[in-house]
Short mmCIF file of C-alpha atoms and ligand atoms in Angstrom, two decimals:
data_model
loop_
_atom_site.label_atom_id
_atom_site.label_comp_id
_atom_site.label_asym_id
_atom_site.label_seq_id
_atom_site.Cartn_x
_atom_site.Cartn_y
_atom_site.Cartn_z
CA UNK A 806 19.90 1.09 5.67
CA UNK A 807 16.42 2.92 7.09
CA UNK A 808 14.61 0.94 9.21
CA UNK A 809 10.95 1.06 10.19
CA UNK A 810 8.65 -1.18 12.16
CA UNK A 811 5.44 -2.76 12.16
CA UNK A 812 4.03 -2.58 15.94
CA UNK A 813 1.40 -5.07 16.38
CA UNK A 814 2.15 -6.50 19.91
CA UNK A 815 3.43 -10.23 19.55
CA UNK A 816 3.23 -9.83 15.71
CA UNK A 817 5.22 -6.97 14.98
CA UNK A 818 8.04 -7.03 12.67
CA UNK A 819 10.88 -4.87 10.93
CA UNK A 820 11.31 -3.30 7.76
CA UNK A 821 14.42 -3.22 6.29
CA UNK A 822 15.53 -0.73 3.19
CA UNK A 823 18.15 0.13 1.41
CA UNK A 824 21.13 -0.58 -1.45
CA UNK A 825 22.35 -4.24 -1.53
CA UNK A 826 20.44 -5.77 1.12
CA UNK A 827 19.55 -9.16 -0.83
CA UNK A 828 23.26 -9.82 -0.41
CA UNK A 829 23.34 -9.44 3.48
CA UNK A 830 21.72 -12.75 4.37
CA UNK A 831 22.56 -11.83 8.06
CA UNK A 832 19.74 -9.28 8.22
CA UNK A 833 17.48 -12.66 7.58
CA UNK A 834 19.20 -14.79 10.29
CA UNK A 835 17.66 -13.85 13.37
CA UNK A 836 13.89 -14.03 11.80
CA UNK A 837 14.01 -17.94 11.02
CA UNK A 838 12.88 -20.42 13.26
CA UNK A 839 15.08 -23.08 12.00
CA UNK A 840 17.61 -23.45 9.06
CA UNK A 841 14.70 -24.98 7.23
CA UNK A 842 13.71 -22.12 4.37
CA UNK A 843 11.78 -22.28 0.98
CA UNK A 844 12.59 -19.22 -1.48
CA UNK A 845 9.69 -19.07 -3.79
CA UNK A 846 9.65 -16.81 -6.94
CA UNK A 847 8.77 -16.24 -10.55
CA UNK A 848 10.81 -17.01 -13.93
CA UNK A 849 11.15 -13.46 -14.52
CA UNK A 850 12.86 -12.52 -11.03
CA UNK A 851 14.08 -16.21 -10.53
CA UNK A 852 17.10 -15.47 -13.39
CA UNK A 853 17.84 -12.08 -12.12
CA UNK A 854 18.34 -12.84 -8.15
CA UNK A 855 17.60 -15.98 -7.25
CA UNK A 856 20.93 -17.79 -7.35
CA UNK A 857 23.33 -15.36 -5.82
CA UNK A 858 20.35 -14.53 -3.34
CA UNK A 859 20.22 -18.77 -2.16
CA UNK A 860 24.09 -18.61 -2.88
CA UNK A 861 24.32 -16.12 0.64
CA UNK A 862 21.75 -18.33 2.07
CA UNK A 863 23.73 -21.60 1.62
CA UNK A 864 26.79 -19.87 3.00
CA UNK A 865 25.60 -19.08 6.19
CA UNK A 866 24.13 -23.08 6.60
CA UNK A 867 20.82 -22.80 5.49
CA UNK A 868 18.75 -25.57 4.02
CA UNK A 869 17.32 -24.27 0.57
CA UNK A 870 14.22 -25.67 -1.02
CA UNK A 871 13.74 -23.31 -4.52
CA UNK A 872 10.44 -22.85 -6.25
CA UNK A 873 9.91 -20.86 -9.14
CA UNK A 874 6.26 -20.29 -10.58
CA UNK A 875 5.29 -18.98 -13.65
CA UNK A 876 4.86 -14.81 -13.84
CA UNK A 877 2.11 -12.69 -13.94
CA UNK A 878 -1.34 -11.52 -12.16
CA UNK A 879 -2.68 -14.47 -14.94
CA UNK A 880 -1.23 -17.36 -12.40
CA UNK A 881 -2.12 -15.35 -9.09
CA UNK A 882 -4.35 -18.83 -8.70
CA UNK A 883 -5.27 -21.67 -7.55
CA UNK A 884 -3.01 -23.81 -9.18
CA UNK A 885 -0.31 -21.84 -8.81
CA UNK A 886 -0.64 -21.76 -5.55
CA UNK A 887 -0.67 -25.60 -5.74
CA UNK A 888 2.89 -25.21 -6.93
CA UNK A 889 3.86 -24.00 -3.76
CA UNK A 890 2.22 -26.67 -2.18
CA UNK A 891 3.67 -29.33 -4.66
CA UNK A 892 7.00 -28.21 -4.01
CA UNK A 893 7.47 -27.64 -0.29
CA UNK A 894 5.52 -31.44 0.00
CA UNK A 895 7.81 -33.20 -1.93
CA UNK A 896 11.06 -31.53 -0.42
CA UNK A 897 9.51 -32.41 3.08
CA UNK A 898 9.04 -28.83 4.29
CA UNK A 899 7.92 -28.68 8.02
CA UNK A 900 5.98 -26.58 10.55
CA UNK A 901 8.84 -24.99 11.12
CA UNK A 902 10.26 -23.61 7.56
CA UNK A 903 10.52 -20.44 6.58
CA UNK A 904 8.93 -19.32 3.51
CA UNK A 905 10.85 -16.41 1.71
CA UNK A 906 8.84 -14.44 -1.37
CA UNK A 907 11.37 -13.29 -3.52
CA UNK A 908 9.77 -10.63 -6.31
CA UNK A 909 6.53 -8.61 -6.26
CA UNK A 910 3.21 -8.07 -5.40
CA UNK A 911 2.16 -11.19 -7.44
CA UNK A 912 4.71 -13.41 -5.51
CA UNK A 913 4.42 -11.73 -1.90
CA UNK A 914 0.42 -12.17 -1.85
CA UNK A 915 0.46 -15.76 -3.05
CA UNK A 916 3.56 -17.07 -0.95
CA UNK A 917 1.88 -14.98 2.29
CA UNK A 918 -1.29 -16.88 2.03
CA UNK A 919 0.39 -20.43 1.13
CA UNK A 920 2.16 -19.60 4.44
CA UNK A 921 -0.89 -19.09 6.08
CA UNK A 922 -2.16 -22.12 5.29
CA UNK A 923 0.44 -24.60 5.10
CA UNK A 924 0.20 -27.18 7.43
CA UNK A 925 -1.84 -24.46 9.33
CA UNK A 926 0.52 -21.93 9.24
CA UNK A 927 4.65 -21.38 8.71
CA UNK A 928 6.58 -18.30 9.07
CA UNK A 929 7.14 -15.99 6.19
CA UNK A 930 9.20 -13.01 4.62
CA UNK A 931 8.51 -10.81 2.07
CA UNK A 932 11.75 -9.78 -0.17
CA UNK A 933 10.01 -7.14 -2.47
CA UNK A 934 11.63 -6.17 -5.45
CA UNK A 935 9.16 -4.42 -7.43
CA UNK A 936 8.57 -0.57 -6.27
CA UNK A 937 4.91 -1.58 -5.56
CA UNK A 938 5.36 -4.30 -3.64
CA UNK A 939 8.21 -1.92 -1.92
CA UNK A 940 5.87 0.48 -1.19
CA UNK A 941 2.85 -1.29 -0.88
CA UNK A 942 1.82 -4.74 -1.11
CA UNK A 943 4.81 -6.68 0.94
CA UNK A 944 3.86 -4.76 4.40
CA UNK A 945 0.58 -5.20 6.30
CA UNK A 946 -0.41 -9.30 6.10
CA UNK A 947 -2.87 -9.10 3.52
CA UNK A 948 -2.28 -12.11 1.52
CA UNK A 949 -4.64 -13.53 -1.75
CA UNK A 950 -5.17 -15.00 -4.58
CA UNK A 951 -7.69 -13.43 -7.50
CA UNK A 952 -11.49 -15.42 -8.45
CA UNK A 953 -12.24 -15.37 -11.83
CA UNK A 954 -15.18 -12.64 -10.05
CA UNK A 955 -12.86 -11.33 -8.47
CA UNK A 956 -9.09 -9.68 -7.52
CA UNK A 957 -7.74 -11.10 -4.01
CA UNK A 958 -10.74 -12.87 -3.14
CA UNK A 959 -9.48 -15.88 -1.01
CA UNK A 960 -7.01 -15.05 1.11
CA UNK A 961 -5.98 -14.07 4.76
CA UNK A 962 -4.33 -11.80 7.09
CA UNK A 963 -0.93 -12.63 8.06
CA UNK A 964 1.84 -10.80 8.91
CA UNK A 965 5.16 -11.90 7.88
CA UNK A 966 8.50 -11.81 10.31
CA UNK A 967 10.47 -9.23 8.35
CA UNK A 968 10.32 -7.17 5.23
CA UNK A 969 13.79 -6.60 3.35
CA UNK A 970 13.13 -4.09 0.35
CA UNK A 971 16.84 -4.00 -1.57
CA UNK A 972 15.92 -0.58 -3.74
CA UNK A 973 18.95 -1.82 -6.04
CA UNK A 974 16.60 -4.35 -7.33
CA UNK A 975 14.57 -2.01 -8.94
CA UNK A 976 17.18 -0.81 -11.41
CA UNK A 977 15.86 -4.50 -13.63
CA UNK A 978 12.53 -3.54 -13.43
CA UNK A 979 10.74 -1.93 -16.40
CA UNK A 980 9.49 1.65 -16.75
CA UNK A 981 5.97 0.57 -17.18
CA UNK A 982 6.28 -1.24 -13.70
CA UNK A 983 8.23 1.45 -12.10
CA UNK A 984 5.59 3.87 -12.95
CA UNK A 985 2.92 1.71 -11.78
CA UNK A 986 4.27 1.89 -8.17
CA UNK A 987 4.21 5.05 -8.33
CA UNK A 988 0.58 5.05 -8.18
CA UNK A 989 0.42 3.50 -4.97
CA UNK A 990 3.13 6.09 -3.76
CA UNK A 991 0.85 9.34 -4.69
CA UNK A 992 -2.28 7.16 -3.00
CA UNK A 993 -0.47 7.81 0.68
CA UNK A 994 -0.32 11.85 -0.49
CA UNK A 995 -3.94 11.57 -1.24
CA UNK A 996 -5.80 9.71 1.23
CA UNK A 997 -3.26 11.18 4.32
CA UNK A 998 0.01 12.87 4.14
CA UNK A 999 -0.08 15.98 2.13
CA UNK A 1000 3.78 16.65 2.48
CA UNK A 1001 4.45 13.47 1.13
CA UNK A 1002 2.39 14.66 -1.79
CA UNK A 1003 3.77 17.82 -2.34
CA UNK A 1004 7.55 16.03 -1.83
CA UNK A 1005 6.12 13.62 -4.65
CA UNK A 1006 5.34 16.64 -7.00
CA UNK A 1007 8.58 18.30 -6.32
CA UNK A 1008 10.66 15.07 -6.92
CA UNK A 1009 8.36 12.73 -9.34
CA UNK A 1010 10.90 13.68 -12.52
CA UNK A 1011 13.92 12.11 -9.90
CA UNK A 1012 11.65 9.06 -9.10
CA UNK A 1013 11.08 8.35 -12.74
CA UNK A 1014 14.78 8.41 -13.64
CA UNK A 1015 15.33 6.10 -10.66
CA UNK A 1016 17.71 8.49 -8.36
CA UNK A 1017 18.35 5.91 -5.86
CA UNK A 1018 18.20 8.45 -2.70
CA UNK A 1019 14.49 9.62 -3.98
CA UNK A 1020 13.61 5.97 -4.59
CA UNK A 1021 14.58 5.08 -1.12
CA UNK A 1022 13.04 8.28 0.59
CA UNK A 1023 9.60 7.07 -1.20
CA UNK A 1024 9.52 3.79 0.06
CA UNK A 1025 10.56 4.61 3.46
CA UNK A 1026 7.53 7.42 3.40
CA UNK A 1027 5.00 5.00 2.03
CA UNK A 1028 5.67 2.27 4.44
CA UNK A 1029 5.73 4.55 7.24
CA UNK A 1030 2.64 5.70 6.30
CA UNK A 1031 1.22 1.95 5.31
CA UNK A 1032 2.87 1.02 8.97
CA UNK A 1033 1.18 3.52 10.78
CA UNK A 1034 -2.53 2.36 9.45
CA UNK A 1035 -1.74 -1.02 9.51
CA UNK A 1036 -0.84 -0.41 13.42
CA UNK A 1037 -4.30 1.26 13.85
CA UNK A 1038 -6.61 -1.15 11.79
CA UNK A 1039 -5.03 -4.70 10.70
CA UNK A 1040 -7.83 -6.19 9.73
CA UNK A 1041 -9.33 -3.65 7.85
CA UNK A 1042 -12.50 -2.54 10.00
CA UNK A 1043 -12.58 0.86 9.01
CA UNK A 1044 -9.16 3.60 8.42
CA UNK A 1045 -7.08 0.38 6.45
CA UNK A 1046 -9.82 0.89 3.85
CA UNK A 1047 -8.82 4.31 2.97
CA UNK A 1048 -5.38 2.41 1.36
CA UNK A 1049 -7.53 1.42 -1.44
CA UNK A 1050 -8.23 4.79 -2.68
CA UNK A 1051 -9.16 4.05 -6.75
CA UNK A 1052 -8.88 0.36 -6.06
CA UNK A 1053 -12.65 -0.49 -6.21
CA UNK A 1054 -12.93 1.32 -9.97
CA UNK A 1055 -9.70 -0.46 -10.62
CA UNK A 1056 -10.28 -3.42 -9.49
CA UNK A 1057 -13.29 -3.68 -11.98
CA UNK A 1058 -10.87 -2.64 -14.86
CA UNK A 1059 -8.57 -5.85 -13.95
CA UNK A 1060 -11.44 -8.25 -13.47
CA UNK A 1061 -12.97 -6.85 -16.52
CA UNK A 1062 -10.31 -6.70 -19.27
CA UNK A 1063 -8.61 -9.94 -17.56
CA UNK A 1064 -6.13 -10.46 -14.96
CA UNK A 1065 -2.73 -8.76 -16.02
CA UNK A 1066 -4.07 -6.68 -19.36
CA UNK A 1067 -3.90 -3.76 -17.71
CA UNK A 1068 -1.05 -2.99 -14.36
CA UNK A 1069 -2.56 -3.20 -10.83
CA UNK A 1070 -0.73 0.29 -10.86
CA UNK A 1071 -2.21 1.37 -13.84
CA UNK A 1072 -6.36 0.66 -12.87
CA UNK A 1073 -5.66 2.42 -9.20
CA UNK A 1074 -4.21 5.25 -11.07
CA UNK A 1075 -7.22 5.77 -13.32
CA UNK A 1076 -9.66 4.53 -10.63
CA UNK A 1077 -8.11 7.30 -8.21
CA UNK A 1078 -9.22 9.96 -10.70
CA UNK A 1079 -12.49 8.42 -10.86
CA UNK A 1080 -12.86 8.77 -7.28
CA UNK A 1081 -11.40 12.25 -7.70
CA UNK A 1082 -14.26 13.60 -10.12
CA UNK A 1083 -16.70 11.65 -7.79
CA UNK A 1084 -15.74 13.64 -4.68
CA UNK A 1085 -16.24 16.79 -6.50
CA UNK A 1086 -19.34 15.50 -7.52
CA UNK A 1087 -20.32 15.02 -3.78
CA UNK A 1088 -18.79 18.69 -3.10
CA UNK A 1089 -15.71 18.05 -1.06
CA UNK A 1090 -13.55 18.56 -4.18
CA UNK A 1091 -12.66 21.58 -6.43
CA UNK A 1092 -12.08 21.53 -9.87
CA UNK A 1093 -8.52 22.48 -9.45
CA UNK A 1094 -8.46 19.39 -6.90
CA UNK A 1095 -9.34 17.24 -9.65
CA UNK A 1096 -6.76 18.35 -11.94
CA UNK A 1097 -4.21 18.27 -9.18
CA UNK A 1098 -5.21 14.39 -9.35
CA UNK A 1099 -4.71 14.31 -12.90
CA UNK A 1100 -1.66 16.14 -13.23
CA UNK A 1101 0.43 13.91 -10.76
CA UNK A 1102 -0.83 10.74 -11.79
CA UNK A 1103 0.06 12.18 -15.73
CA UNK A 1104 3.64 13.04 -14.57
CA UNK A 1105 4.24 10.13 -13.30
CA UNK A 1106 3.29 8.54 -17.03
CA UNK A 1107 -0.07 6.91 -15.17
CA UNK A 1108 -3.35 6.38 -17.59
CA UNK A 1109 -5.78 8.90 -16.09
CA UNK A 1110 -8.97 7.41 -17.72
CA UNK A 1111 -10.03 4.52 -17.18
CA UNK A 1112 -10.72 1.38 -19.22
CA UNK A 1113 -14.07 1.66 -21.57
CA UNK A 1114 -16.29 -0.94 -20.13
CA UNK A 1115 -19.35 1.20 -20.01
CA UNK A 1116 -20.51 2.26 -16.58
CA UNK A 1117 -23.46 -0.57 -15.70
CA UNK A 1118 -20.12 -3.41 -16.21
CA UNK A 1119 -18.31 -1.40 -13.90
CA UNK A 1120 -21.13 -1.05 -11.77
CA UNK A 1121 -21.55 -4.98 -11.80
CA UNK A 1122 -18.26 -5.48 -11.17
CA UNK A 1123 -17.86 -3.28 -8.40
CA UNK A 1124 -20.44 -5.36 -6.42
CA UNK A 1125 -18.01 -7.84 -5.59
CA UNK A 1126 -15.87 -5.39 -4.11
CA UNK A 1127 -14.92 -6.69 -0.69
CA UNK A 1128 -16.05 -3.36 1.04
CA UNK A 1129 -19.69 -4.11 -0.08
CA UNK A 1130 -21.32 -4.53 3.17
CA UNK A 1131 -25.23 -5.65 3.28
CA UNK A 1132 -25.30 -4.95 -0.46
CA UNK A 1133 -24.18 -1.49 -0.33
CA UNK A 1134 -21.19 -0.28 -1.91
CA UNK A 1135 -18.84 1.76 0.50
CA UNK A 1136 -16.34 4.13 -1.43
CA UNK A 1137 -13.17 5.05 -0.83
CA UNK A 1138 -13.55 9.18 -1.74
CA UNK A 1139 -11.03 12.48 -0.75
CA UNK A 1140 -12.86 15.00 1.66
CA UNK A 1141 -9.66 16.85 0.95
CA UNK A 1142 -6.61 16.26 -0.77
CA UNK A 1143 -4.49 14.54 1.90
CA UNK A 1144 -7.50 13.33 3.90
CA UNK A 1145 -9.73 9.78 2.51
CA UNK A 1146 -12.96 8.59 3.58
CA UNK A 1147 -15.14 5.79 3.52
CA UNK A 1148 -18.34 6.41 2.54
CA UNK A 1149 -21.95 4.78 1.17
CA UNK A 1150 -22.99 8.37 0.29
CA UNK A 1151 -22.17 8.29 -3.53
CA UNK A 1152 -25.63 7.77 -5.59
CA UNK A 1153 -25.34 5.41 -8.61
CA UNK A 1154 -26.13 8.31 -10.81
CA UNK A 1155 -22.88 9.83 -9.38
CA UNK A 1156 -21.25 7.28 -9.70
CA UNK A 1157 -21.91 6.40 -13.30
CA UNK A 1158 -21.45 9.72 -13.82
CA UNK A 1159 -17.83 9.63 -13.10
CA UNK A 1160 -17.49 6.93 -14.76
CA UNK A 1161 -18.19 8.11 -18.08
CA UNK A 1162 -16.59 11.49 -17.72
CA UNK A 1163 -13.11 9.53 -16.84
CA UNK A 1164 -13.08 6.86 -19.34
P1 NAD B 110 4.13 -8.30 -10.10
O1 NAD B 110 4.39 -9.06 -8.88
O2 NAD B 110 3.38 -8.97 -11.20
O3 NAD B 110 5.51 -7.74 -10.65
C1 NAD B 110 5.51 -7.00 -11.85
C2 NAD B 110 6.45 -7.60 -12.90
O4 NAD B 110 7.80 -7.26 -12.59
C3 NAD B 110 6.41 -9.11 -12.98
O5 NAD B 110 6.60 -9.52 -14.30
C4 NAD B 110 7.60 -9.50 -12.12
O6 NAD B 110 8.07 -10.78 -12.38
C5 NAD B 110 8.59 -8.44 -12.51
N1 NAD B 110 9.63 -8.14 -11.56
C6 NAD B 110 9.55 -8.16 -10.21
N2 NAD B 110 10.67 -7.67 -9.68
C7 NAD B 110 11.50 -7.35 -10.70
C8 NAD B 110 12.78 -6.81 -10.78
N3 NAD B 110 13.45 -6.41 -9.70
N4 NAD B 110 13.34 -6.64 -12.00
C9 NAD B 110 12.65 -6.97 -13.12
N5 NAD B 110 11.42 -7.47 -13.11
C10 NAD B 110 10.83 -7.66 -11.90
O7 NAD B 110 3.30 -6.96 -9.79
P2 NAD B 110 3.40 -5.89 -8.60
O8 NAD B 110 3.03 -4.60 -9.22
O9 NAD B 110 4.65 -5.99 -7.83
O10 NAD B 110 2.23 -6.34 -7.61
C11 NAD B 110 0.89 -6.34 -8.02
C12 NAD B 110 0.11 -7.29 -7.14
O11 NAD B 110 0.18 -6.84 -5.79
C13 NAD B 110 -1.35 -7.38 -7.49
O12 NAD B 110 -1.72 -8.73 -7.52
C14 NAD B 110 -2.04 -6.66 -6.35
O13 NAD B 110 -3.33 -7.17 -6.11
C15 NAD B 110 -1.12 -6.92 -5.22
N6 NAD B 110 -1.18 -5.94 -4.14
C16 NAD B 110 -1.31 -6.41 -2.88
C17 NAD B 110 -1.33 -5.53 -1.82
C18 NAD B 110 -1.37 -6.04 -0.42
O14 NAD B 110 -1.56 -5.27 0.52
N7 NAD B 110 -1.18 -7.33 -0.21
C19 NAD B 110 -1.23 -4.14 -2.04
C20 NAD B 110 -1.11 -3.69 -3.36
C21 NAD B 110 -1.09 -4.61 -4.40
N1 LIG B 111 -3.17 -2.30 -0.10
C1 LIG B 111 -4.26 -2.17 0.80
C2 LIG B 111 -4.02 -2.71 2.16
O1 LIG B 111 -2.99 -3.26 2.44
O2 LIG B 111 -4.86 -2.61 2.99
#
């Protein structure tokens, strides 16, 4: 087992990764403040996991209240997040239970922010078992659920008590998934560690045929990675924004096709080549850059144009982005490869420029 931690003071918290760890309920022990928990997950994951996972929990004396919502980034909403509500009210759940999110981004982001909220606040942890949620989504405390204008748009920061990524869970998870975290794996090359992204292009044939030691060596790297920035900036006032590197263009793809059509994954793959051609555009990229963009993202089986909405729906779309500040959009753009920026210097003729070359 690697483990890493988040270090932020009275909030901090470990990561735990490795083979078999949702059947070592002891690593989950010491981070409860009572034997009061709530597993919450999705009838996808639920049949896979959920019963030998609550199983180990039961054995070691812990009260288990299960929920299980319906999947998708469709029911990342309100009244799924009611569920939650619904079901740790009428099994009594107080102050002091501990929610656990059992599957992936989806269920981490939704049971993170019903934590938050519940009764003002209960503990949580996040048991990831997609690759992005591994890598990604189940570290850092940002918690949401999507607006009908827009992805993620209610939620809160809040840091759960322990992250336990079990990389043998993602031998049940589909090929279109697994490839989809892998777009938020080659984001940490790009926006800041360019050995992680030439380690990525030596190794992205082993990651796509699921060698278990490359798996685990990529979401130890990303987390460190997500760690380290979350350390610096938790609440997002200015380096945490470089970790959504293609998610502004991709973001508009999700809102615009609908909620699920096309893979969180799969938009910040094709909006990270947007923002590739973009930078160029601006000068701080080459054209061999640009194709070093493409070719990663086309290894890893990613869509590297984006969805045809026409640029002014983009550009609508992209004004709700939540890095819009006094009505101007900030970017997220590569001075280099390995090094991301924020920036309000992209003109809308850029812009739409890039938008039409890469769709
Ligand atoms: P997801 O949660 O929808 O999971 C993808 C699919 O795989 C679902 O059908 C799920 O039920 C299934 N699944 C999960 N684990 C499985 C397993 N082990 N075996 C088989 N099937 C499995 O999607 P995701 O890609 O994990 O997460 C995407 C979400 O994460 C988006 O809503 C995005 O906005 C959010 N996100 C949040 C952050 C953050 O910092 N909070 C960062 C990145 C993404
Ligand atoms: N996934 C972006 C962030 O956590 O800030």
């Amino acid at each position: 087992m690697r483990t890493l931690n988040v270090e932020l003071a009275e909030r901090s918290y470990p990561i735990h990764i490795g083979a078999g760890l949702l059947s070592n309920p002891a690593l989950i022990l010491p981070h409860l403040k009572t034997r009061r928990i709530a597993v919450i997950t999705n009838d996808v994951v639920g049949p896979l996991y959920l019963d030998a996972f609550v199983a180990g929990l039961e054995a070691q004396g812990l009260r288990v209240t299960r929920i299980v919502l319906p999947d998708g980034e469709a029911h990342k909403d309100w009244q799924t997040l009611n569920l939650i509500f619904d079901g740790l009210l009428a099994e009594r759940c107080d102050r002091s239970t501990t929610l656990i999110a059992l599957g992936g981004g989806v269920i981490g982001d939704m049971v993170g922010f019903a934590a938050a909220t519940y009764q003002r606040g209960v503990p949580f942890i996040q048991v990831p078992t997609t690759l992005l949620s591994q890598v990604d989504s189940s570290v850092g405390g940002k918690t949401a659920i999507n607006h009908p204008l827009g992805k993620n748009m209610i939620g809160a920061f809040y840091q759960p008590k322990l992250v336990l990524a079990d990389t043998t869970a993602l031998n049940t998870l589909p090929d279109r998934e697994l490839k989809a975290g892998l777009a938020e794996v080659i984001k940490y090359g790009l926006i800041r560690d360019l050995p992680f992204l030439e380690w990525i292009e030596a190794n992205v044939e082993r990651l796509l045929a699921r060698d278990p030691d490359a798996l685990a060596e990529a979401v130890e790297r990303s987390c460190r990675n997500k760690a380290e920035v979350v350390t610096a900036d938790e609440t997002e006032q200015g380096e945490r924004a470089t970790l959504n590197l293609g998610h502004t263009f991709g973001h508009a793809i999700e809102t615009g096709l609908g909620y699920g059509e096309w893979l969180h994954g799969e938009a910040v793959a094709a909006g990270a080549v947007m923002a590739a051609d973009l930078s160029r555009r601006l000068g701080w990229l080459t054209d061999a850059d640009v194709e070093r963009v493409v070719a990663i993202h086309r290894r890893a089986g990613l869509p590297v144009k984006g969805a045809r909405l026409g640029a002014e729906r983009y550009l609508e779309l992209m004004a709700h982005d939540k890095k819009v500040t006094d009505g101007t959009l900030r970017l997220v753009l590569l001075k280099a490869i390995g090094h991301a920026v924020i920036t309000a210097e992209a003109r809308a003729d850029d812009i739409r420029a890039s938008i039409d070359a890469c769709c």
